[in-house]
PDB file of C-alpha atoms in Angstrom:
ATOM      1  CA  ALA A   1       0.000   0.000   0.000  1.00  0.00           C
ATOM      2  CA  GLN A   2       1.100   3.530  -0.673  1.00  0.00           C
ATOM      3  CA  SER A   3       2.423   5.246   2.417  1.00  0.00           C
ATOM      4  CA  VAL A   4       4.035   8.403   3.720  1.00  0.00           C
ATOM      5  CA  SER A   5       6.456   8.185   6.646  1.00  0.00           C
ATOM      6  CA  GLN A   6       7.423  11.022   8.931  1.00  0.00           C
ATOM      7  CA  HIS A   7      10.333   9.848  11.005  1.00  0.00           C
ATOM      8  CA  ASN A   8      10.054  12.169  13.959  1.00  0.00           C
ATOM      9  CA  HIS A   9       6.944  12.075  16.100  1.00  0.00           C
ATOM     10  CA  HIS A  10       7.924  14.946  18.395  1.00  0.00           C
ATOM     11  CA  VAL A  11      10.798  17.388  17.979  1.00  0.00           C
ATOM     12  CA  ILE A  12      11.811  19.817  20.708  1.00  0.00           C
ATOM     13  CA  LEU A  13      14.082  22.740  19.835  1.00  0.00           C
ATOM     14  CA  SER A  14      15.241  25.998  21.311  1.00  0.00           C
ATOM     15  CA  GLU A  15      14.665  29.225  19.442  1.00  0.00           C
ATOM     16  CA  ALA A  16      17.252  29.877  16.702  1.00  0.00           C
ATOM     17  CA  ALA A  17      18.041  26.184  16.322  1.00  0.00           C
ATOM     18  CA  SER A  18      17.902  24.673  12.844  1.00  0.00           C
ATOM     19  CA  LEU A  19      15.091  22.351  11.893  1.00  0.00           C
ATOM     20  CA  GLU A  20      14.872  19.390   9.585  1.00  0.00           C
ATOM     21  CA  LEU A  21      11.804  17.147   9.490  1.00  0.00           C
ATOM     22  CA  GLY A  22      11.995  13.962   7.478  1.00  0.00           C
ATOM     23  CA  CYS A  23       9.392  12.685   5.029  1.00  0.00           C
ATOM     24  CA  ASN A  24       9.618   9.601   2.851  1.00  0.00           C
ATOM     25  CA  TYR A  25       7.024   8.130   0.541  1.00  0.00           C
ATOM     26  CA  SER A  26       6.636   4.785  -1.142  1.00  0.00           C
ATOM     27  CA  TYR A  27       5.392   5.685  -4.651  1.00  0.00           C
ATOM     28  CA  GLY A  28       7.468   4.968  -7.689  1.00  0.00           C
ATOM     29  CA  GLY A  29       6.023   7.328 -10.258  1.00  0.00           C
ATOM     30  CA  THR A  30       5.417  11.033 -10.638  1.00  0.00           C
ATOM     31  CA  VAL A  31       4.247  12.629  -7.427  1.00  0.00           C
ATOM     32  CA  ASN A  32       3.211  16.008  -6.109  1.00  0.00           C
ATOM     33  CA  LEU A  33       4.463  16.770  -2.622  1.00  0.00           C
ATOM     34  CA  PHE A  34       3.179  19.034   0.114  1.00  0.00           C
ATOM     35  CA  TRP A  35       3.947  20.173   3.619  1.00  0.00           C
ATOM     36  CA  TYR A  36       1.041  21.429   5.705  1.00  0.00           C
ATOM     37  CA  VAL A  37       1.220  23.094   9.110  1.00  0.00           C
ATOM     38  CA  GLN A  38      -1.393  23.070  11.843  1.00  0.00           C
ATOM     39  CA  TYR A  39      -0.947  25.676  14.573  1.00  0.00           C
ATOM     40  CA  PRO A  40      -2.537  24.865  17.941  1.00  0.00           C
ATOM     41  CA  GLY A  41      -6.310  24.969  17.656  1.00  0.00           C
ATOM     42  CA  GLN A  42      -6.281  25.840  13.976  1.00  0.00           C
ATOM     43  CA  HIS A  43      -6.883  24.080  10.690  1.00  0.00           C
ATOM     44  CA  LEU A  44      -4.256  22.873   8.273  1.00  0.00           C
ATOM     45  CA  GLN A  45      -2.544  25.442   6.096  1.00  0.00           C
ATOM     46  CA  LEU A  46      -0.287  24.861   3.138  1.00  0.00           C
ATOM     47  CA  LEU A  47       3.359  25.565   3.925  1.00  0.00           C
ATOM     48  CA  LEU A  48       4.860  24.672   0.549  1.00  0.00           C
ATOM     49  CA  LYS A  49       4.421  22.380  -2.411  1.00  0.00           C
ATOM     50  CA  TYR A  50       6.436  20.696  -5.124  1.00  0.00           C
ATOM     51  CA  PHE A  51       4.975  19.795  -8.501  1.00  0.00           C
ATOM     52  CA  SER A  52       8.002  19.849 -10.818  1.00  0.00           C
ATOM     53  CA  GLY A  53      11.140  21.829 -11.665  1.00  0.00           C
ATOM     54  CA  ASP A  54      13.653  23.006  -9.082  1.00  0.00           C
ATOM     55  CA  PRO A  55      13.707  20.343  -6.363  1.00  0.00           C
ATOM     56  CA  LEU A  56      14.393  22.961  -3.698  1.00  0.00           C
ATOM     57  CA  VAL A  57      11.139  24.754  -2.976  1.00  0.00           C
ATOM     58  CA  LYS A  58      10.607  27.698  -0.702  1.00  0.00           C
ATOM     59  CA  GLY A  59       7.456  28.255   1.257  1.00  0.00           C
ATOM     60  CA  ILE A  60       6.033  30.719   3.701  1.00  0.00           C
ATOM     61  CA  LYS A  61       7.696  31.836   6.935  1.00  0.00           C
ATOM     62  CA  GLY A  62      11.213  30.883   5.854  1.00  0.00           C
ATOM     63  CA  PHE A  63      10.544  27.186   5.357  1.00  0.00           C
ATOM     64  CA  GLU A  64      11.988  25.219   2.477  1.00  0.00           C
ATOM     65  CA  ALA A  65      11.936  21.592   1.367  1.00  0.00           C
ATOM     66  CA  GLU A  66      14.099  19.522  -0.907  1.00  0.00           C
ATOM     67  CA  PHE A  67      12.764  16.793  -3.156  1.00  0.00           C
ATOM     68  CA  ILE A  68      15.285  13.984  -3.626  1.00  0.00           C
ATOM     69  CA  LYS A  69      13.743  11.577  -6.112  1.00  0.00           C
ATOM     70  CA  SER A  70      16.360   8.859  -5.633  1.00  0.00           C
ATOM     71  CA  LYS A  71      15.624   8.763  -1.917  1.00  0.00           C
ATOM     72  CA  PHE A  72      11.842   9.191  -2.219  1.00  0.00           C
ATOM     73  CA  SER A  73      12.208  12.025   0.266  1.00  0.00           C
ATOM     74  CA  PHE A  74      10.844  15.527   0.763  1.00  0.00           C
ATOM     75  CA  ASN A  75      12.417  16.885   3.939  1.00  0.00           C
ATOM     76  CA  LEU A  76      11.336  20.171   5.466  1.00  0.00           C
ATOM     77  CA  ARG A  77      13.959  22.625   6.718  1.00  0.00           C
ATOM     78  CA  LYS A  78      14.223  25.974   8.429  1.00  0.00           C
ATOM     79  CA  PRO A  79      17.580  27.545   9.365  1.00  0.00           C
ATOM     80  CA  SER A  80      16.386  29.231  12.555  1.00  0.00           C
ATOM     81  CA  VAL A  81      13.105  28.371  14.254  1.00  0.00           C
ATOM     82  CA  GLN A  82      10.978  30.744  16.284  1.00  0.00           C
ATOM     83  CA  TRP A  83       8.621  30.116  19.174  1.00  0.00           C
ATOM     84  CA  SER A  84       5.741  30.815  16.791  1.00  0.00           C
ATOM     85  CA  ASP A  85       6.738  27.778  14.703  1.00  0.00           C
ATOM     86  CA  THR A  86       5.382  25.515  17.430  1.00  0.00           C
ATOM     87  CA  ALA A  87       2.839  23.432  15.517  1.00  0.00           C
ATOM     88  CA  GLU A  88       2.160  20.071  13.976  1.00  0.00           C
ATOM     89  CA  TYR A  89       3.624  19.470  10.538  1.00  0.00           C
ATOM     90  CA  PHE A  90       2.223  17.063   7.980  1.00  0.00           C
ATOM     91  CA  CYS A  91       3.835  15.773   4.836  1.00  0.00           C
ATOM     92  CA  ALA A  92       1.426  14.725   2.061  1.00  0.00           C
ATOM     93  CA  VAL A  93       1.860  13.040  -1.286  1.00  0.00           C
ATOM     94  CA  HIS A  94      -0.417  12.991  -4.285  1.00  0.00           C
ATOM     95  CA  GLN A  95      -0.143  10.724  -7.260  1.00  0.00           C
ATOM     96  CA  ALA A  96      -2.443  11.013 -10.258  1.00  0.00           C
ATOM     97  CA  GLY A  97      -5.563   8.916  -9.826  1.00  0.00           C
ATOM     98  CA  THR A  98      -5.189   8.567  -6.083  1.00  0.00           C
ATOM     99  CA  ALA A  99      -6.245  10.518  -3.055  1.00  0.00           C
ATOM    100  CA  LEU A 100      -3.843  12.752  -1.155  1.00  0.00           C
ATOM    101  CA  ILE A 101      -2.044  10.646   1.457  1.00  0.00           C
ATOM    102  CA  PHE A 102      -0.851  12.260   4.691  1.00  0.00           C
ATOM    103  CA  GLY A 103       1.901  11.222   7.024  1.00  0.00           C
ATOM    104  CA  LYS A 104       1.095  10.859  10.710  1.00  0.00           C
ATOM    105  CA  GLY A 105       2.540  14.256  11.514  1.00  0.00           C
ATOM    106  CA  THR A 106       5.434  15.671  13.545  1.00  0.00           C
ATOM    107  CA  THR A 107       4.822  17.878  16.544  1.00  0.00           C
ATOM    108  CA  LEU A 108       7.369  20.662  16.837  1.00  0.00           C
ATOM    109  CA  SER A 109       7.790  22.386  20.185  1.00  0.00           C
ATOM    110  CA  VAL A 110      10.023  25.469  20.268  1.00  0.00           C
ATOM    111  CA  SER A 111      11.068  26.903  23.598  1.00  0.00           C
ATOM    112  CA  SER A 112      11.948  30.560  23.933  1.00  0.00           C
TER     113      SER A 112
ATOM    114  CA  ASN B   1     -13.965  34.629   0.275  1.00  0.00           C
ATOM    115  CA  ALA B   2     -14.729  32.512   3.321  1.00  0.00           C
ATOM    116  CA  GLY B   3     -12.876  29.511   1.857  1.00  0.00           C
ATOM    117  CA  VAL B   4     -14.063  26.272   3.455  1.00  0.00           C
ATOM    118  CA  THR B   5     -16.580  26.553   6.282  1.00  0.00           C
ATOM    119  CA  GLN B   6     -17.797  23.824   8.615  1.00  0.00           C
ATOM    120  CA  THR B   7     -20.631  23.583  11.097  1.00  0.00           C
ATOM    121  CA  PRO B   8     -20.842  22.911  13.939  1.00  0.00           C
ATOM    122  CA  LYS B   9     -17.482  23.672  15.576  1.00  0.00           C
ATOM    123  CA  PHE B  10     -18.142  21.410  18.554  1.00  0.00           C
ATOM    124  CA  GLN B  11     -20.615  18.617  19.188  1.00  0.00           C
ATOM    125  CA  VAL B  12     -21.230  16.092  21.930  1.00  0.00           C
ATOM    126  CA  LEU B  13     -23.330  13.056  21.107  1.00  0.00           C
ATOM    127  CA  LYS B  14     -24.493  10.044  23.031  1.00  0.00           C
ATOM    128  CA  THR B  15     -23.800   6.603  21.613  1.00  0.00           C
ATOM    129  CA  GLY B  16     -26.421   5.747  19.005  1.00  0.00           C
ATOM    130  CA  GLN B  17     -27.393   9.307  18.169  1.00  0.00           C
ATOM    131  CA  SER B  18     -27.105  10.603  14.639  1.00  0.00           C
ATOM    132  CA  MET B  19     -25.870  13.879  13.258  1.00  0.00           C
ATOM    133  CA  THR B  20     -24.761  15.570  10.065  1.00  0.00           C
ATOM    134  CA  LEU B  21     -21.620  17.667   9.706  1.00  0.00           C
ATOM    135  CA  GLN B  22     -21.948  20.397   7.124  1.00  0.00           C
ATOM    136  CA  CYS B  23     -19.236  21.716   4.831  1.00  0.00           C
ATOM    137  CA  ALA B  24     -19.329  24.409   2.178  1.00  0.00           C
ATOM    138  CA  GLN B  25     -16.706  26.000  -0.055  1.00  0.00           C
ATOM    139  CA  ASP B  26     -16.867  29.156  -2.104  1.00  0.00           C
ATOM    140  CA  MET B  27     -13.817  28.593  -4.300  1.00  0.00           C
ATOM    141  CA  ASN B  28     -15.715  26.803  -7.076  1.00  0.00           C
ATOM    142  CA  HIS B  29     -13.643  23.668  -6.501  1.00  0.00           C
ATOM    143  CA  ASN B  30     -14.755  20.415  -8.051  1.00  0.00           C
ATOM    144  CA  SER B  31     -13.372  18.074  -5.394  1.00  0.00           C
ATOM    145  CA  MET B  32     -14.261  17.873  -1.729  1.00  0.00           C
ATOM    146  CA  TYR B  33     -13.067  15.624   1.093  1.00  0.00           C
ATOM    147  CA  TRP B  34     -13.814  14.554   4.628  1.00  0.00           C
ATOM    148  CA  TYR B  35     -10.972  13.578   6.974  1.00  0.00           C
ATOM    149  CA  ARG B  36     -10.751  12.607  10.590  1.00  0.00           C
ATOM    150  CA  GLN B  37      -7.755  13.513  12.709  1.00  0.00           C
ATOM    151  CA  ASP B  38      -6.797  11.426  15.709  1.00  0.00           C
ATOM    152  CA  PRO B  39      -3.685  11.787  17.908  1.00  0.00           C
ATOM    153  CA  GLY B  40      -0.732   9.925  16.404  1.00  0.00           C
ATOM    154  CA  MET B  41      -2.742   8.876  13.354  1.00  0.00           C
ATOM    155  CA  GLY B  42      -2.461  11.957  11.164  1.00  0.00           C
ATOM    156  CA  LEU B  43      -5.337  12.664   8.811  1.00  0.00           C
ATOM    157  CA  ARG B  44      -7.293   9.775   7.426  1.00  0.00           C
ATOM    158  CA  LEU B  45      -9.626  10.142   4.483  1.00  0.00           C
ATOM    159  CA  ILE B  46     -13.212   9.099   5.172  1.00  0.00           C
ATOM    160  CA  TYR B  47     -14.932   9.927   1.885  1.00  0.00           C
ATOM    161  CA  TYR B  48     -14.297  12.189  -1.031  1.00  0.00           C
ATOM    162  CA  SER B  49     -16.188  13.594  -3.977  1.00  0.00           C
ATOM    163  CA  ALA B  50     -14.115  14.129  -7.081  1.00  0.00           C
ATOM    164  CA  SER B  51     -16.895  16.105  -8.719  1.00  0.00           C
ATOM    165  CA  GLU B  52     -20.521  16.998  -8.213  1.00  0.00           C
ATOM    166  CA  GLY B  53     -22.633  13.852  -8.308  1.00  0.00           C
ATOM    167  CA  THR B  54     -19.869  11.419  -7.374  1.00  0.00           C
ATOM    168  CA  THR B  55     -18.646  10.125  -4.037  1.00  0.00           C
ATOM    169  CA  ASP B  56     -16.056   7.501  -3.160  1.00  0.00           C
ATOM    170  CA  LYS B  57     -14.849   5.763  -0.047  1.00  0.00           C
ATOM    171  CA  GLY B  58     -11.553   6.658   1.484  1.00  0.00           C
ATOM    172  CA  GLU B  59      -9.438   4.828   4.017  1.00  0.00           C
ATOM    173  CA  VAL B  60     -11.944   4.749   6.904  1.00  0.00           C
ATOM    174  CA  PRO B  61     -15.536   4.967   5.582  1.00  0.00           C
ATOM    175  CA  ASN B  62     -17.277   2.561   7.973  1.00  0.00           C
ATOM    176  CA  GLY B  63     -19.981   4.211  10.057  1.00  0.00           C
ATOM    177  CA  TYR B  64     -20.254   7.252   7.807  1.00  0.00           C
ATOM    178  CA  ASN B  65     -22.275   8.401   4.825  1.00  0.00           C
ATOM    179  CA  VAL B  66     -21.840  11.458   2.655  1.00  0.00           C
ATOM    180  CA  SER B  67     -23.900  13.608   0.338  1.00  0.00           C
ATOM    181  CA  ARG B  68     -22.589  15.965  -2.297  1.00  0.00           C
ATOM    182  CA  LEU B  69     -25.560  18.276  -2.252  1.00  0.00           C
ATOM    183  CA  ASN B  70     -24.251  20.554  -4.992  1.00  0.00           C
ATOM    184  CA  LYS B  71     -20.890  21.868  -6.112  1.00  0.00           C
ATOM    185  CA  ARG B  72     -20.488  23.949  -2.946  1.00  0.00           C
ATOM    186  CA  GLU B  73     -21.680  21.581  -0.238  1.00  0.00           C
ATOM    187  CA  PHE B  74     -20.531  18.189   1.021  1.00  0.00           C
ATOM    188  CA  SER B  75     -22.055  16.748   4.186  1.00  0.00           C
ATOM    189  CA  LEU B  76     -20.944  13.879   6.404  1.00  0.00           C
ATOM    190  CA  ARG B  77     -23.508  11.863   8.341  1.00  0.00           C
ATOM    191  CA  LEU B  78     -23.052   9.613  11.325  1.00  0.00           C
ATOM    192  CA  GLU B  79     -26.125   7.409  11.468  1.00  0.00           C
ATOM    193  CA  SER B  80     -25.426   5.797  14.845  1.00  0.00           C
ATOM    194  CA  ALA B  81     -22.525   7.420  16.635  1.00  0.00           C
ATOM    195  CA  ALA B  82     -19.986   5.288  18.492  1.00  0.00           C
ATOM    196  CA  PRO B  83     -17.254   6.341  20.949  1.00  0.00           C
ATOM    197  CA  SER B  84     -14.667   5.291  18.329  1.00  0.00           C
ATOM    198  CA  GLN B  85     -15.924   8.181  16.207  1.00  0.00           C
ATOM    199  CA  THR B  86     -14.734  10.727  18.748  1.00  0.00           C
ATOM    200  CA  SER B  87     -12.356  12.791  16.659  1.00  0.00           C
ATOM    201  CA  VAL B  88     -11.740  16.091  14.925  1.00  0.00           C
ATOM    202  CA  TYR B  89     -13.315  16.164  11.469  1.00  0.00           C
ATOM    203  CA  PHE B  90     -11.928  18.308   8.688  1.00  0.00           C
ATOM    204  CA  CYS B  91     -13.489  19.101   5.367  1.00  0.00           C
ATOM    205  CA  ALA B  92     -11.280  20.127   2.456  1.00  0.00           C
ATOM    206  CA  SER B  93     -11.670  21.122  -1.163  1.00  0.00           C
ATOM    207  CA  SER B  94      -9.349  21.226  -4.137  1.00  0.00           C
ATOM    208  CA  GLU B  95      -9.018  21.818  -7.818  1.00  0.00           C
ATOM    209  CA  LEU B  96      -6.431  20.034  -9.896  1.00  0.00           C
ATOM    210  CA  SER B  97      -3.845  22.542 -11.039  1.00  0.00           C
ATOM    211  CA  ALA B  98      -2.592  22.770 -14.599  1.00  0.00           C
ATOM    212  CA  ARG B  99       0.397  20.723 -13.467  1.00  0.00           C
ATOM    213  CA  GLY B 100      -1.831  18.074 -11.937  1.00  0.00           C
ATOM    214  CA  GLY B 101      -1.160  19.008  -8.351  1.00  0.00           C
ATOM    215  CA  ASN B 102      -3.926  18.548  -5.813  1.00  0.00           C
ATOM    216  CA  GLU B 103      -3.536  21.380  -3.307  1.00  0.00           C
ATOM    217  CA  GLN B 104      -6.253  21.094  -0.722  1.00  0.00           C
ATOM    218  CA  TYR B 105      -7.794  23.856   1.348  1.00  0.00           C
ATOM    219  CA  PHE B 106      -9.071  22.935   4.772  1.00  0.00           C
ATOM    220  CA  GLY B 107     -11.947  24.068   6.927  1.00  0.00           C
ATOM    221  CA  PRO B 108     -11.602  24.913  10.641  1.00  0.00           C
ATOM    222  CA  GLY B 109     -12.737  21.476  11.815  1.00  0.00           C
ATOM    223  CA  THR B 110     -15.498  20.003  13.962  1.00  0.00           C
ATOM    224  CA  ARG B 111     -14.545  18.532  17.317  1.00  0.00           C
ATOM    225  CA  LEU B 112     -16.905  15.629  17.994  1.00  0.00           C
ATOM    226  CA  THR B 113     -17.154  13.733  21.254  1.00  0.00           C
ATOM    227  CA  VAL B 114     -19.279  10.605  21.527  1.00  0.00           C
ATOM    228  CA  THR B 115     -20.025   9.463  25.065  1.00  0.00           C
TER     229      THR B 115
END
């Protein structure tokens, strides 16, 4: 079955630390990739997306993600996190003809 | 634009009761979705509607029914609520982009507790 794996369940960082959240998927063909963020008590919002072209995509709030096709990965990065980045982060993968599949999410806690 | 709206925001049901969660979008999207979110489980697709007049089962459809009332509205019905259906329910909508991407827009969620 198709799946999306997020390696870290809960990440705890201090402000200004660098962030990398892992995401791997199991599909072999062309995929569209997304990272969504859910701030406490809020709904999911799109952070960034990759459809094609430059494998390094930049999103809102200083986040970026790199698509590495050979590793089936789409890791999320931010050079310096802020307290306001505390949220749950979801990786999602879409392949033509299928529904969007979400990973189980990574909770990020940033201490000030 | 309001985007995707859901009602109600909160609901408490007793086991065996029924209810309908409402969802509407004003972005003229063809596709709409219902997910449930449970701790440690991420988002799981219950049902989706690729276009007006069609509905399909997702990963966890048991105990639920849906109606795509028109292009704007997509409702989720629990006919006989069970404690296992305690969850946060999100509605989403999307339109396939020219590149084939399926970016979804989410509603604020309905927090349902079944006692």
